[in-house]
Short mmCIF file of C-alpha atoms in Angstrom, two decimals:
data_model
loop_
_atom_site.label_atom_id
_atom_site.label_comp_id
_atom_site.label_asym_id
_atom_site.label_seq_id
_atom_site.Cartn_x
_atom_site.Cartn_y
_atom_site.Cartn_z
CA UNK A 1 103.52 102.81 81.26
CA UNK A 2 102.13 99.29 81.09
CA UNK A 3 98.50 98.28 80.91
CA UNK A 4 98.12 97.45 84.61
CA UNK A 5 99.60 100.78 85.68
CA UNK A 6 97.24 102.65 83.37
CA UNK A 7 94.19 100.87 84.74
CA UNK A 8 95.31 101.42 88.32
CA UNK A 9 95.83 105.10 87.59
CA UNK A 10 92.32 105.40 86.16
CA UNK A 11 90.82 103.59 89.14
CA UNK A 12 92.79 105.64 91.67
CA UNK A 13 91.79 108.88 89.94
CA UNK A 14 88.13 107.92 90.40
CA UNK A 15 88.46 107.19 94.12
CA UNK A 16 87.87 109.87 96.72
CA UNK A 17 89.93 108.68 99.66
CA UNK A 18 88.92 110.02 103.07
CA UNK A 19 91.00 112.29 105.28
CA UNK A 20 93.00 109.23 106.38
CA UNK A 21 93.68 108.19 102.79
CA UNK A 22 91.26 105.25 103.04
CA UNK A 23 88.18 104.01 101.22
CA UNK A 24 85.78 101.27 102.39
CA UNK A 25 85.59 98.14 100.23
CA UNK A 26 82.72 95.65 100.23
CA UNK A 27 83.81 92.07 99.44
CA UNK A 28 81.14 90.03 97.68
CA UNK A 29 81.45 86.40 96.57
CA UNK A 30 81.22 86.83 92.80
CA UNK A 31 78.95 83.88 92.00
CA UNK A 32 76.67 83.49 95.02
CA UNK A 33 76.30 87.21 95.81
CA UNK A 34 77.10 86.74 99.50
CA UNK A 35 78.35 89.94 101.12
CA UNK A 36 81.27 88.63 103.14
CA UNK A 37 82.94 91.60 104.78
CA UNK A 38 83.76 95.29 104.58
CA UNK A 39 87.29 96.53 105.14
CA UNK A 40 89.43 99.51 104.14
CA UNK A 41 91.97 100.13 101.40
CA UNK A 42 94.54 102.84 100.80
CA UNK A 43 95.97 103.65 97.36
CA UNK A 44 98.77 101.13 97.77
CA UNK A 45 96.31 98.36 98.68
CA UNK A 46 94.23 99.17 95.58
CA UNK A 47 97.32 99.05 93.37
CA UNK A 48 98.53 95.78 94.83
CA UNK A 49 95.09 94.17 94.57
CA UNK A 50 94.76 95.13 90.89
CA UNK A 51 98.31 94.04 90.11
CA UNK A 52 98.14 90.65 91.85
CA UNK A 53 94.40 89.82 91.87
CA UNK A 54 94.88 88.89 95.54
CA UNK A 55 92.91 91.23 97.76
CA UNK A 56 95.03 93.45 99.97
CA UNK A 57 93.41 95.79 102.51
CA UNK A 58 94.81 98.38 104.90
CA UNK A 59 94.40 97.36 108.52
CA UNK A 60 93.36 100.39 110.53
CA UNK A 61 94.15 98.63 113.83
CA UNK A 62 97.62 97.53 112.74
CA UNK A 63 98.32 100.57 110.57
CA UNK A 64 99.69 98.58 107.66
CA UNK A 65 98.81 96.61 104.54
CA UNK A 66 96.79 93.50 105.28
CA UNK A 67 97.11 90.78 102.67
CA UNK A 68 93.91 88.89 103.36
CA UNK A 69 94.72 85.26 104.08
CA UNK A 70 98.42 85.84 104.68
CA UNK A 71 98.09 84.51 108.23
CA UNK A 72 94.85 82.52 108.04
CA UNK A 73 95.14 81.07 104.54
CA UNK A 74 91.66 82.42 103.75
CA UNK A 75 92.64 84.47 100.69
CA UNK A 76 90.41 86.50 98.40
CA UNK A 77 90.90 86.29 94.64
CA UNK A 78 89.75 89.37 92.78
CA UNK A 79 87.33 88.86 89.89
CA UNK A 80 86.39 92.52 89.40
CA UNK A 81 86.82 95.83 91.22
CA UNK A 82 84.02 98.41 90.96
CA UNK A 83 83.84 102.05 92.03
CA UNK A 84 80.63 103.72 93.12
CA UNK A 85 79.08 106.88 91.66
CA UNK A 86 80.85 109.35 93.90
CA UNK A 87 84.04 107.35 94.26
CA UNK A 88 83.88 106.89 98.01
CA UNK A 89 83.22 103.13 98.16
CA UNK A 90 84.58 100.09 96.34
CA UNK A 91 82.88 96.79 95.56
CA UNK A 92 85.19 93.80 95.20
CA UNK A 93 83.77 90.79 93.41
CA UNK A 94 85.94 87.98 94.67
CA UNK A 95 86.34 84.30 95.24
CA UNK A 96 86.79 83.64 98.94
CA UNK A 97 88.95 80.70 99.96
CA UNK A 98 87.27 79.18 103.00
CA UNK A 99 85.83 81.77 105.35
CA UNK A 100 86.00 85.57 105.37
CA UNK A 101 85.41 86.20 109.07
CA UNK A 102 88.06 85.97 111.76
CA UNK A 103 85.48 84.12 113.90
CA UNK A 104 85.57 81.24 111.40
CA UNK A 105 82.23 82.10 109.84
CA UNK A 106 81.80 82.41 106.10
CA UNK A 107 80.54 86.03 106.36
CA UNK A 108 81.19 88.70 108.96
CA UNK A 109 77.46 89.59 108.86
CA UNK A 110 76.28 86.72 111.04
CA UNK A 111 74.08 88.70 113.43
CA UNK A 112 70.59 89.68 112.31
CA UNK A 113 67.75 91.70 113.80
CA UNK A 114 65.17 88.93 114.07
CA UNK A 115 62.48 87.81 116.49
CA UNK A 116 62.65 90.95 118.57
CA UNK A 117 66.39 90.82 119.17
CA UNK A 118 69.83 90.48 117.58
CA UNK A 119 70.37 86.80 116.71
CA UNK A 120 73.34 84.78 115.49
CA UNK A 121 72.31 83.24 112.18
CA UNK A 122 75.50 81.39 111.26
CA UNK A 123 77.92 79.18 113.16
CA UNK A 124 81.70 79.03 112.72
CA UNK A 125 82.84 76.59 110.04
CA UNK A 126 86.39 76.49 111.39
CA UNK A 127 87.84 77.41 114.78
CA UNK A 128 89.87 80.55 115.39
CA UNK A 129 92.69 78.28 116.56
CA UNK A 130 92.66 76.46 113.24
CA UNK A 131 92.77 79.83 111.45
CA UNK A 132 95.39 81.61 113.49
CA UNK A 133 97.02 79.22 115.93
CA UNK A 134 97.32 81.24 119.10
CA UNK A 135 97.61 84.64 117.45
CA UNK A 136 94.56 86.51 116.24
CA UNK A 137 95.43 88.53 113.18
CA UNK B 1 59.48 98.80 126.78
CA UNK B 2 57.93 97.36 123.63
CA UNK B 3 59.40 94.73 121.38
CA UNK B 4 60.71 97.13 118.73
CA UNK B 5 62.48 99.26 121.31
CA UNK B 6 64.12 96.18 122.79
CA UNK B 7 65.39 95.00 119.43
CA UNK B 8 66.68 98.45 118.50
CA UNK B 9 68.46 98.64 121.85
CA UNK B 10 70.15 95.28 121.23
CA UNK B 11 71.16 96.30 117.72
CA UNK B 12 72.47 99.69 118.82
CA UNK B 13 74.44 98.10 121.67
CA UNK B 14 76.22 95.92 119.09
CA UNK B 15 77.20 98.80 116.81
CA UNK B 16 80.49 100.62 117.23
CA UNK B 17 79.76 104.03 115.76
CA UNK B 18 82.78 106.02 114.58
CA UNK B 19 84.00 109.31 116.06
CA UNK B 20 81.24 111.11 114.14
CA UNK B 21 78.55 108.79 115.47
CA UNK B 22 78.17 107.04 112.11
CA UNK B 23 78.40 103.52 110.75
CA UNK B 24 78.54 102.49 107.07
CA UNK B 25 75.62 100.44 105.76
CA UNK B 26 75.67 98.25 102.64
CA UNK B 27 72.30 98.02 100.88
CA UNK B 28 71.76 94.72 99.07
CA UNK B 29 68.67 93.72 97.09
CA UNK B 30 67.42 90.83 99.21
CA UNK B 31 66.48 88.41 96.43
CA UNK B 32 68.93 89.08 93.60
CA UNK B 33 71.97 89.81 95.78
CA UNK B 34 72.82 93.03 93.91
CA UNK B 35 74.90 95.41 96.03
CA UNK B 36 73.17 98.70 95.33
CA UNK B 37 74.89 101.34 97.44
CA UNK B 38 76.76 102.13 100.63
CA UNK B 39 75.69 105.03 102.85
CA UNK B 40 75.95 106.02 106.50
CA UNK B 41 73.62 105.75 109.47
CA UNK B 42 73.60 107.31 112.91
CA UNK B 43 71.75 105.81 115.89
CA UNK B 44 68.57 107.70 115.06
CA UNK B 45 68.62 106.43 111.46
CA UNK B 46 69.04 102.84 112.70
CA UNK B 47 66.12 103.25 115.11
CA UNK B 48 63.85 104.78 112.49
CA UNK B 49 64.75 102.13 109.90
CA UNK B 50 63.95 99.30 112.33
CA UNK B 51 60.75 100.97 113.49
CA UNK B 52 59.36 101.77 110.04
CA UNK B 53 61.07 99.20 107.75
CA UNK B 54 61.80 102.12 105.41
CA UNK B 55 65.51 102.72 105.15
CA UNK B 56 66.71 106.01 106.61
CA UNK B 57 70.35 107.06 106.34
CA UNK B 58 72.28 110.03 107.66
CA UNK B 59 73.47 112.36 104.90
CA UNK B 60 76.99 113.49 105.66
CA UNK B 61 76.82 116.25 103.05
CA UNK B 62 73.52 117.64 104.31
CA UNK B 63 74.15 116.81 107.98
CA UNK B 64 70.70 115.35 108.59
CA UNK B 65 68.55 112.25 108.31
CA UNK B 66 68.02 111.10 104.74
CA UNK B 67 64.88 109.09 104.19
CA UNK B 68 65.86 107.26 101.01
CA UNK B 69 63.26 107.96 98.34
CA UNK B 70 61.69 110.92 100.10
CA UNK B 71 62.57 113.18 97.17
CA UNK B 72 63.12 110.67 94.35
CA UNK B 73 60.42 108.13 95.18
CA UNK B 74 63.08 105.37 95.04
CA UNK B 75 62.48 103.98 98.54
CA UNK B 76 64.16 101.04 100.22
CA UNK B 77 62.06 98.55 102.18
CA UNK B 78 63.97 96.75 104.89
CA UNK B 79 63.82 92.94 104.91
CA UNK B 80 66.59 92.37 107.44
CA UNK B 81 69.34 94.35 109.15
CA UNK B 82 72.61 92.57 109.94
CA UNK B 83 75.62 93.62 112.02
CA UNK B 84 79.16 92.47 111.29
CA UNK B 85 81.54 90.70 113.68
CA UNK B 86 83.11 93.80 115.15
CA UNK B 87 80.02 95.98 114.91
CA UNK B 88 81.46 98.61 112.61
CA UNK B 89 79.44 97.86 109.45
CA UNK B 90 75.78 97.08 108.73
CA UNK B 91 74.26 95.03 105.93
CA UNK B 92 70.72 95.98 104.91
CA UNK B 93 68.78 93.39 102.97
CA UNK B 94 66.18 95.45 101.20
CA UNK B 95 63.75 95.74 98.38
CA UNK B 96 64.67 98.71 96.22
CA UNK B 97 61.88 100.59 94.49
CA UNK B 98 63.24 101.56 91.08
CA UNK B 99 66.86 102.61 91.16
CA UNK B 100 69.29 103.16 94.03
CA UNK B 101 71.71 105.57 92.36
CA UNK B 102 71.15 109.31 92.01
CA UNK B 103 72.42 108.96 88.42
CA UNK B 104 69.36 106.86 87.59
CA UNK B 105 71.24 103.58 87.54
CA UNK B 106 70.06 100.56 89.46
CA UNK B 107 73.31 100.32 91.45
CA UNK B 108 75.86 102.95 92.40
CA UNK B 109 78.64 100.50 91.45
CA UNK B 110 78.41 101.00 87.70
CA UNK B 111 82.11 101.53 86.98
CA UNK B 112 84.36 98.48 86.73
CA UNK B 113 88.07 97.92 86.21
CA UNK B 114 87.90 96.10 82.89
CA UNK B 115 89.85 95.98 79.62
CA UNK B 116 92.76 97.97 80.96
CA UNK B 117 90.68 100.90 82.23
CA UNK B 118 87.69 101.97 84.32
CA UNK B 119 84.54 101.31 82.28
CA UNK B 120 80.86 102.15 82.74
CA UNK B 121 79.00 98.84 82.80
CA UNK B 122 75.43 100.08 83.31
CA UNK B 123 73.35 102.86 81.79
CA UNK B 124 70.78 105.03 83.58
CA UNK B 125 67.29 103.53 83.64
CA UNK B 126 65.68 106.88 84.45
CA UNK B 127 66.92 110.44 84.06
CA UNK B 128 68.05 112.59 86.98
CA UNK B 129 65.37 115.08 85.93
CA UNK B 130 62.72 112.40 86.27
CA UNK B 131 64.06 111.52 89.71
CA UNK B 132 64.59 114.96 91.16
CA UNK B 133 63.12 117.58 88.86
CA UNK B 134 65.70 120.36 88.89
CA UNK B 135 67.02 119.68 92.38
CA UNK B 136 69.58 116.96 93.03
CA UNK B 137 69.00 115.52 96.47
#
């Protein structure tokens, strides 16, 4: 068994996947600390991400592996994967190419409770058309 | 309707709670950017957190509201609540009193895939006994 397989086995053994075989993963830009998005991984996505250092999620809506950036070009490069105390959440320290959000914003968390309401605090940096052409995915 | 109620209503309208009425919330230290923990909130926990600026989660294991720090003294003071693009995750910018993790570590994400395995990268700052006496909760 090679080194990568051993590490993946140790990581997978520490994860408590939910009834659907999924675990939420928080993606954080490794140097600035920006929390960019939260998505889900299954065991295969964890293995692929560790093996390739390109972040791969599991898309709940599409029911299949989702190689972040495969369509949009906005890939995530893994710097370090962390597991929380009870193994039910992952933290991915990454470098984000371009923007994380499908709306073209850097972070998915662009709405904030401010000034008595829920306010948009960031504008798109690129258009959805530029990211996806006519397909959203 | 007062200002807080209006804001809470706007925030709650933007959240897509899951089938159990819950949404995951990422707690991030507002100034250092440390991701400290991920827990769950129901609508009542969101309302209470916005109203009091003390973070209140919903404990899935205990099936009730969990006012972070109520037992351990390690409270979280809300600086800003953010909602992601599709409303299924929250980001809480907070100030953490002491430590976030029940193990006595600052962050729950103290295990990292490094050096071919899964390694502990942070030690407890306080003991579980100091946090909880003989009860863990």
